[in-house]
């Protein structure tokens, strides 16, 4: 397993990884979940990719295929919460801090028995955040994602919930700490 961490501005160094991630996002978000996303040439890429230089975390199988991925962007600039989802949450707080980043586009193309990819991605994400002064992540997710986050050892702290097209969405934060990293490591037996 390989975890690749790179920014949008560095994507040309990880061209195959980036393309496989965009293709996986198209399959999952447009094909499987039927989200209203823009897919061009079989790839899903949006303005948050192109304009705000997010940081990507991509777990690849030994054969180089995509297993799971996500991106994070600073809340000091445009975020999906502020620009796309704010109106769904009554009295929604404007989460804005250099130490809080927004996590979006979690994408999994896991096969049975591959939960360890989620654990390694969470471990690398938490470690990277710790090393760079990020104290919290924030995100919006549908109810089924709660089980995935809990299994990863990183349960969210809900702020509020709302309805989106008849489904419950939750705005939450995720703490970043050594204790959280230890819990993720314990959960997946990845402690060094």
PDB file of C-alpha atoms in Angstrom:
ATOM      1  CA  UNK A   1       0.000   0.000   0.000  1.00  0.00           C
ATOM      2  CA  UNK A   2       1.179   3.508  -0.814  1.00  0.00           C
ATOM      3  CA  UNK A   3      -0.286   6.740   0.567  1.00  0.00           C
ATOM      4  CA  UNK A   4       0.433   9.735  -1.624  1.00  0.00           C
ATOM      5  CA  UNK A   5       0.094  13.242  -0.194  1.00  0.00           C
ATOM      6  CA  UNK A   6       0.326  16.164  -2.605  1.00  0.00           C
ATOM      7  CA  UNK A   7      -1.272  19.497  -3.427  1.00  0.00           C
ATOM      8  CA  UNK A   8      -3.103  20.428  -6.604  1.00  0.00           C
ATOM      9  CA  UNK A   9      -0.087  22.511  -7.623  1.00  0.00           C
ATOM     10  CA  UNK A  10       2.079  19.372  -7.272  1.00  0.00           C
ATOM     11  CA  UNK A  11      -0.317  17.122  -9.205  1.00  0.00           C
ATOM     12  CA  UNK A  12       1.924  16.914 -12.286  1.00  0.00           C
ATOM     13  CA  UNK A  13       4.415  14.966 -10.136  1.00  0.00           C
ATOM     14  CA  UNK A  14       1.592  12.502  -9.360  1.00  0.00           C
ATOM     15  CA  UNK A  15      -0.226  12.621 -12.689  1.00  0.00           C
ATOM     16  CA  UNK A  16      -1.361   8.980 -12.774  1.00  0.00           C
ATOM     17  CA  UNK A  17      -2.473   9.033  -9.127  1.00  0.00           C
ATOM     18  CA  UNK A  18      -4.390  12.272  -9.675  1.00  0.00           C
ATOM     19  CA  UNK A  19      -6.118  10.970 -12.805  1.00  0.00           C
ATOM     20  CA  UNK A  20      -7.085   7.673 -11.133  1.00  0.00           C
ATOM     21  CA  UNK A  21      -8.526   9.606  -8.188  1.00  0.00           C
ATOM     22  CA  UNK A  22     -10.619  11.831 -10.488  1.00  0.00           C
ATOM     23  CA  UNK A  23     -11.886   8.777 -12.370  1.00  0.00           C
ATOM     24  CA  UNK A  24     -12.780   7.060  -9.086  1.00  0.00           C
ATOM     25  CA  UNK A  25     -14.616  10.192  -7.951  1.00  0.00           C
ATOM     26  CA  UNK A  26     -16.629  10.201 -11.190  1.00  0.00           C
ATOM     27  CA  UNK A  27     -17.599   6.538 -10.728  1.00  0.00           C
ATOM     28  CA  UNK A  28     -18.530   6.948  -7.052  1.00  0.00           C
ATOM     29  CA  UNK A  29     -20.109  10.409  -6.952  1.00  0.00           C
ATOM     30  CA  UNK A  30     -21.834  10.517 -10.342  1.00  0.00           C
ATOM     31  CA  UNK A  31     -22.309   6.841 -11.116  1.00  0.00           C
ATOM     32  CA  UNK A  32     -22.957   5.218  -7.742  1.00  0.00           C
ATOM     33  CA  UNK A  33     -24.317   8.095  -5.628  1.00  0.00           C
ATOM     34  CA  UNK A  34     -25.941  10.055  -8.474  1.00  0.00           C
ATOM     35  CA  UNK A  35     -24.658  13.415  -7.206  1.00  0.00           C
ATOM     36  CA  UNK A  36     -24.941  16.465  -9.421  1.00  0.00           C
ATOM     37  CA  UNK A  37     -21.218  16.750 -10.190  1.00  0.00           C
ATOM     38  CA  UNK A  38     -19.390  17.791 -13.330  1.00  0.00           C
ATOM     39  CA  UNK A  39     -17.791  14.805 -15.094  1.00  0.00           C
ATOM     40  CA  UNK A  40     -15.631  15.466 -18.159  1.00  0.00           C
ATOM     41  CA  UNK A  41     -13.859  12.653 -20.014  1.00  0.00           C
ATOM     42  CA  UNK A  42     -14.701  10.264 -17.186  1.00  0.00           C
ATOM     43  CA  UNK A  43     -13.134  12.492 -14.495  1.00  0.00           C
ATOM     44  CA  UNK A  44     -14.750  14.511 -11.694  1.00  0.00           C
ATOM     45  CA  UNK A  45     -12.891  17.715 -10.886  1.00  0.00           C
ATOM     46  CA  UNK A  46     -14.388  20.912  -9.480  1.00  0.00           C
ATOM     47  CA  UNK A  47     -13.445  24.513  -8.789  1.00  0.00           C
ATOM     48  CA  UNK A  48     -12.124  23.625  -5.340  1.00  0.00           C
ATOM     49  CA  UNK A  49      -9.543  21.435  -7.058  1.00  0.00           C
ATOM     50  CA  UNK A  50      -8.635  23.927  -9.759  1.00  0.00           C
ATOM     51  CA  UNK A  51      -8.744  27.203  -7.840  1.00  0.00           C
ATOM     52  CA  UNK A  52      -7.857  26.617  -4.168  1.00  0.00           C
ATOM     53  CA  UNK A  53      -4.844  24.236  -4.189  1.00  0.00           C
ATOM     54  CA  UNK A  54      -6.201  21.529  -1.851  1.00  0.00           C
ATOM     55  CA  UNK A  55      -4.049  18.865  -0.262  1.00  0.00           C
ATOM     56  CA  UNK A  56      -4.877  15.318  -1.410  1.00  0.00           C
ATOM     57  CA  UNK A  57      -4.470  12.011   0.417  1.00  0.00           C
ATOM     58  CA  UNK A  58      -4.657   8.986  -1.869  1.00  0.00           C
ATOM     59  CA  UNK A  59      -4.275   5.341  -0.827  1.00  0.00           C
ATOM     60  CA  UNK A  60      -3.192   3.073  -3.664  1.00  0.00           C
ATOM     61  CA  UNK A  61      -3.061  -0.688  -3.851  1.00  0.00           C
ATOM     62  CA  UNK A  62       0.278  -2.363  -4.665  1.00  0.00           C
ATOM     63  CA  UNK A  63      -0.806  -2.514  -8.335  1.00  0.00           C
ATOM     64  CA  UNK A  64      -1.246   1.291  -8.355  1.00  0.00           C
ATOM     65  CA  UNK A  65      -5.046   1.273  -8.468  1.00  0.00           C
ATOM     66  CA  UNK A  66      -7.087   3.726  -6.386  1.00  0.00           C
ATOM     67  CA  UNK A  67      -8.409   2.431  -3.054  1.00  0.00           C
ATOM     68  CA  UNK A  68      -9.501   5.549  -1.187  1.00  0.00           C
ATOM     69  CA  UNK A  69      -8.855   9.288  -1.217  1.00  0.00           C
ATOM     70  CA  UNK A  70      -9.902  12.672   0.117  1.00  0.00           C
ATOM     71  CA  UNK A  71      -8.876  16.311   0.013  1.00  0.00           C
ATOM     72  CA  UNK A  72      -8.574  19.089   2.562  1.00  0.00           C
ATOM     73  CA  UNK A  73      -8.609  22.863   2.085  1.00  0.00           C
ATOM     74  CA  UNK A  74      -8.098  25.754   4.519  1.00  0.00           C
ATOM     75  CA  UNK A  75     -11.259  27.303   5.953  1.00  0.00           C
ATOM     76  CA  UNK A  76      -9.659  30.750   5.574  1.00  0.00           C
ATOM     77  CA  UNK A  77     -10.654  30.684   1.904  1.00  0.00           C
ATOM     78  CA  UNK A  78     -13.692  29.455  -0.008  1.00  0.00           C
ATOM     79  CA  UNK A  79     -15.116  26.180   1.321  1.00  0.00           C
ATOM     80  CA  UNK A  80     -17.954  23.910   0.284  1.00  0.00           C
ATOM     81  CA  UNK A  81     -19.716  24.667   3.578  1.00  0.00           C
ATOM     82  CA  UNK A  82     -19.568  28.408   2.994  1.00  0.00           C
ATOM     83  CA  UNK A  83     -20.349  28.329  -0.731  1.00  0.00           C
ATOM     84  CA  UNK A  84     -22.592  25.303  -1.316  1.00  0.00           C
ATOM     85  CA  UNK A  85     -24.093  23.935   1.907  1.00  0.00           C
ATOM     86  CA  UNK A  86     -24.498  26.945   4.227  1.00  0.00           C
ATOM     87  CA  UNK A  87     -28.117  27.525   3.206  1.00  0.00           C
ATOM     88  CA  UNK A  88     -29.160  23.997   4.235  1.00  0.00           C
ATOM     89  CA  UNK A  89     -28.207  24.569   7.876  1.00  0.00           C
ATOM     90  CA  UNK A  90     -30.279  27.114   9.847  1.00  0.00           C
ATOM     91  CA  UNK A  91     -27.995  29.449  11.824  1.00  0.00           C
ATOM     92  CA  UNK A  92     -24.959  27.749  10.331  1.00  0.00           C
ATOM     93  CA  UNK A  93     -21.687  28.930  11.855  1.00  0.00           C
ATOM     94  CA  UNK A  94     -19.013  30.308   9.569  1.00  0.00           C
ATOM     95  CA  UNK A  95     -16.105  28.043  10.401  1.00  0.00           C
ATOM     96  CA  UNK A  96     -13.015  30.128   9.738  1.00  0.00           C
ATOM     97  CA  UNK A  97      -9.584  29.494  11.252  1.00  0.00           C
ATOM     98  CA  UNK A  98      -6.059  28.832   9.999  1.00  0.00           C
ATOM     99  CA  UNK A  99      -6.003  25.748  12.243  1.00  0.00           C
ATOM    100  CA  UNK A 100      -9.278  24.259  10.905  1.00  0.00           C
ATOM    101  CA  UNK A 101      -9.362  22.736   7.431  1.00  0.00           C
ATOM    102  CA  UNK A 102     -12.366  21.363   5.519  1.00  0.00           C
ATOM    103  CA  UNK A 103     -12.288  17.745   4.391  1.00  0.00           C
ATOM    104  CA  UNK A 104     -14.266  16.849   1.280  1.00  0.00           C
ATOM    105  CA  UNK A 105     -14.543  14.336  -1.537  1.00  0.00           C
ATOM    106  CA  UNK A 106     -13.894  11.225   0.523  1.00  0.00           C
ATOM    107  CA  UNK A 107     -13.957   8.536  -2.151  1.00  0.00           C
ATOM    108  CA  UNK A 108     -13.638   4.794  -1.585  1.00  0.00           C
ATOM    109  CA  UNK A 109     -13.376   2.081  -4.225  1.00  0.00           C
ATOM    110  CA  UNK A 110     -12.706  -0.599  -1.634  1.00  0.00           C
ATOM    111  CA  UNK A 111     -13.066  -4.300  -2.187  1.00  0.00           C
ATOM    112  CA  UNK A 112     -14.146  -6.725   0.565  1.00  0.00           C
ATOM    113  CA  UNK A 113     -11.521  -6.959   3.287  1.00  0.00           C
ATOM    114  CA  UNK A 114      -9.797  -3.682   2.394  1.00  0.00           C
ATOM    115  CA  UNK A 115     -10.795  -1.563   5.403  1.00  0.00           C
ATOM    116  CA  UNK A 116      -7.087  -1.173   6.237  1.00  0.00           C
ATOM    117  CA  UNK A 117      -6.803   1.386   3.426  1.00  0.00           C
ATOM    118  CA  UNK A 118      -9.244   3.637   5.288  1.00  0.00           C
ATOM    119  CA  UNK A 119      -7.209   3.225   8.471  1.00  0.00           C
ATOM    120  CA  UNK A 120      -3.928   4.087   6.793  1.00  0.00           C
ATOM    121  CA  UNK A 121      -5.482   7.094   5.055  1.00  0.00           C
ATOM    122  CA  UNK A 122      -6.891   8.348   8.388  1.00  0.00           C
ATOM    123  CA  UNK A 123      -3.541   7.769  10.116  1.00  0.00           C
ATOM    124  CA  UNK A 124      -1.615   9.689   7.450  1.00  0.00           C
ATOM    125  CA  UNK A 125      -4.180  12.498   7.424  1.00  0.00           C
ATOM    126  CA  UNK A 126      -4.099  12.887  11.218  1.00  0.00           C
ATOM    127  CA  UNK A 127      -0.284  12.739  11.330  1.00  0.00           C
ATOM    128  CA  UNK A 128       0.049  15.329   8.545  1.00  0.00           C
ATOM    129  CA  UNK A 129      -2.405  17.652  10.291  1.00  0.00           C
ATOM    130  CA  UNK A 130      -0.538  17.299  13.600  1.00  0.00           C
ATOM    131  CA  UNK A 131       2.764  18.117  11.912  1.00  0.00           C
ATOM    132  CA  UNK A 132       1.306  21.242  10.312  1.00  0.00           C
ATOM    133  CA  UNK A 133      -0.607  22.855  13.181  1.00  0.00           C
ATOM    134  CA  UNK A 134      -4.093  21.804  12.073  1.00  0.00           C
ATOM    135  CA  UNK A 135      -6.168  21.212  15.213  1.00  0.00           C
ATOM    136  CA  UNK A 136      -9.508  20.251  13.629  1.00  0.00           C
ATOM    137  CA  UNK A 137     -11.036  19.144  10.378  1.00  0.00           C
ATOM    138  CA  UNK A 138     -14.592  19.962   9.461  1.00  0.00           C
ATOM    139  CA  UNK A 139     -16.849  18.226   7.001  1.00  0.00           C
ATOM    140  CA  UNK A 140     -20.372  17.518   5.828  1.00  0.00           C
ATOM    141  CA  UNK A 141     -21.446  13.936   5.407  1.00  0.00           C
ATOM    142  CA  UNK A 142     -24.436  11.690   4.863  1.00  0.00           C
ATOM    143  CA  UNK A 143     -25.422   9.320   7.673  1.00  0.00           C
ATOM    144  CA  UNK A 144     -23.736   6.156   6.218  1.00  0.00           C
ATOM    145  CA  UNK A 145     -20.352   7.897   6.503  1.00  0.00           C
ATOM    146  CA  UNK A 146     -20.690   8.033  10.292  1.00  0.00           C
ATOM    147  CA  UNK A 147     -20.074   4.288  10.513  1.00  0.00           C
ATOM    148  CA  UNK A 148     -16.960   4.601   8.323  1.00  0.00           C
ATOM    149  CA  UNK A 149     -15.510   7.385  10.481  1.00  0.00           C
ATOM    150  CA  UNK A 150     -16.225   5.462  13.669  1.00  0.00           C
ATOM    151  CA  UNK A 151     -14.626   2.291  12.280  1.00  0.00           C
ATOM    152  CA  UNK A 152     -11.571   4.376  11.392  1.00  0.00           C
ATOM    153  CA  UNK A 153     -11.245   5.436  15.037  1.00  0.00           C
ATOM    154  CA  UNK A 154     -12.074   9.048  14.188  1.00  0.00           C
ATOM    155  CA  UNK A 155     -15.704   9.695  15.183  1.00  0.00           C
ATOM    156  CA  UNK A 156     -16.952  13.176  14.311  1.00  0.00           C
ATOM    157  CA  UNK A 157     -18.312  15.741  16.752  1.00  0.00           C
ATOM    158  CA  UNK A 158     -21.667  16.779  15.202  1.00  0.00           C
ATOM    159  CA  UNK A 159     -22.519  20.477  15.106  1.00  0.00           C
ATOM    160  CA  UNK A 160     -25.895  20.305  13.345  1.00  0.00           C
ATOM    161  CA  UNK A 161     -27.900  18.246  10.879  1.00  0.00           C
ATOM    162  CA  UNK A 162     -30.271  19.088   8.057  1.00  0.00           C
ATOM    163  CA  UNK A 163     -32.196  17.490   5.207  1.00  0.00           C
ATOM    164  CA  UNK A 164     -30.820  17.442   1.677  1.00  0.00           C
ATOM    165  CA  UNK A 165     -33.027  15.841  -0.978  1.00  0.00           C
ATOM    166  CA  UNK A 166     -34.731  13.753   1.685  1.00  0.00           C
ATOM    167  CA  UNK A 167     -31.490  12.531   3.266  1.00  0.00           C
ATOM    168  CA  UNK A 168     -29.881  13.584   6.522  1.00  0.00           C
ATOM    169  CA  UNK A 169     -26.611  15.516   6.225  1.00  0.00           C
ATOM    170  CA  UNK A 170     -24.463  16.394   9.210  1.00  0.00           C
ATOM    171  CA  UNK A 171     -21.958  19.191   9.712  1.00  0.00           C
ATOM    172  CA  UNK A 172     -19.269  18.054  12.122  1.00  0.00           C
ATOM    173  CA  UNK A 173     -15.708  18.596  13.276  1.00  0.00           C
ATOM    174  CA  UNK A 174     -12.977  16.029  13.785  1.00  0.00           C
ATOM    175  CA  UNK A 175     -10.364  16.662  16.460  1.00  0.00           C
ATOM    176  CA  UNK A 176      -6.707  16.356  15.544  1.00  0.00           C
ATOM    177  CA  UNK A 177      -4.542  15.288  18.460  1.00  0.00           C
ATOM    178  CA  UNK A 178      -1.949  12.750  19.511  1.00  0.00           C
ATOM    179  CA  UNK A 179      -4.688  10.952  21.439  1.00  0.00           C
ATOM    180  CA  UNK A 180      -6.782  10.712  18.252  1.00  0.00           C
ATOM    181  CA  UNK A 181      -3.802   9.434  16.269  1.00  0.00           C
ATOM    182  CA  UNK A 182      -3.155   6.825  18.974  1.00  0.00           C
ATOM    183  CA  UNK A 183      -6.802   5.714  18.742  1.00  0.00           C
ATOM    184  CA  UNK A 184      -6.590   5.388  14.948  1.00  0.00           C
ATOM    185  CA  UNK A 185      -3.347   3.420  15.264  1.00  0.00           C
ATOM    186  CA  UNK A 186      -4.889   1.162  17.891  1.00  0.00           C
ATOM    187  CA  UNK A 187      -8.001   0.630  15.829  1.00  0.00           C
ATOM    188  CA  UNK A 188      -6.011  -0.576  12.849  1.00  0.00           C
ATOM    189  CA  UNK A 189      -3.002  -2.029  14.683  1.00  0.00           C
ATOM    190  CA  UNK A 190      -0.759   0.381  12.825  1.00  0.00           C
ATOM    191  CA  UNK A 191       1.190   1.715  15.796  1.00  0.00           C
ATOM    192  CA  UNK A 192       4.893   1.799  15.042  1.00  0.00           C
TER     193      UNK A 192
END
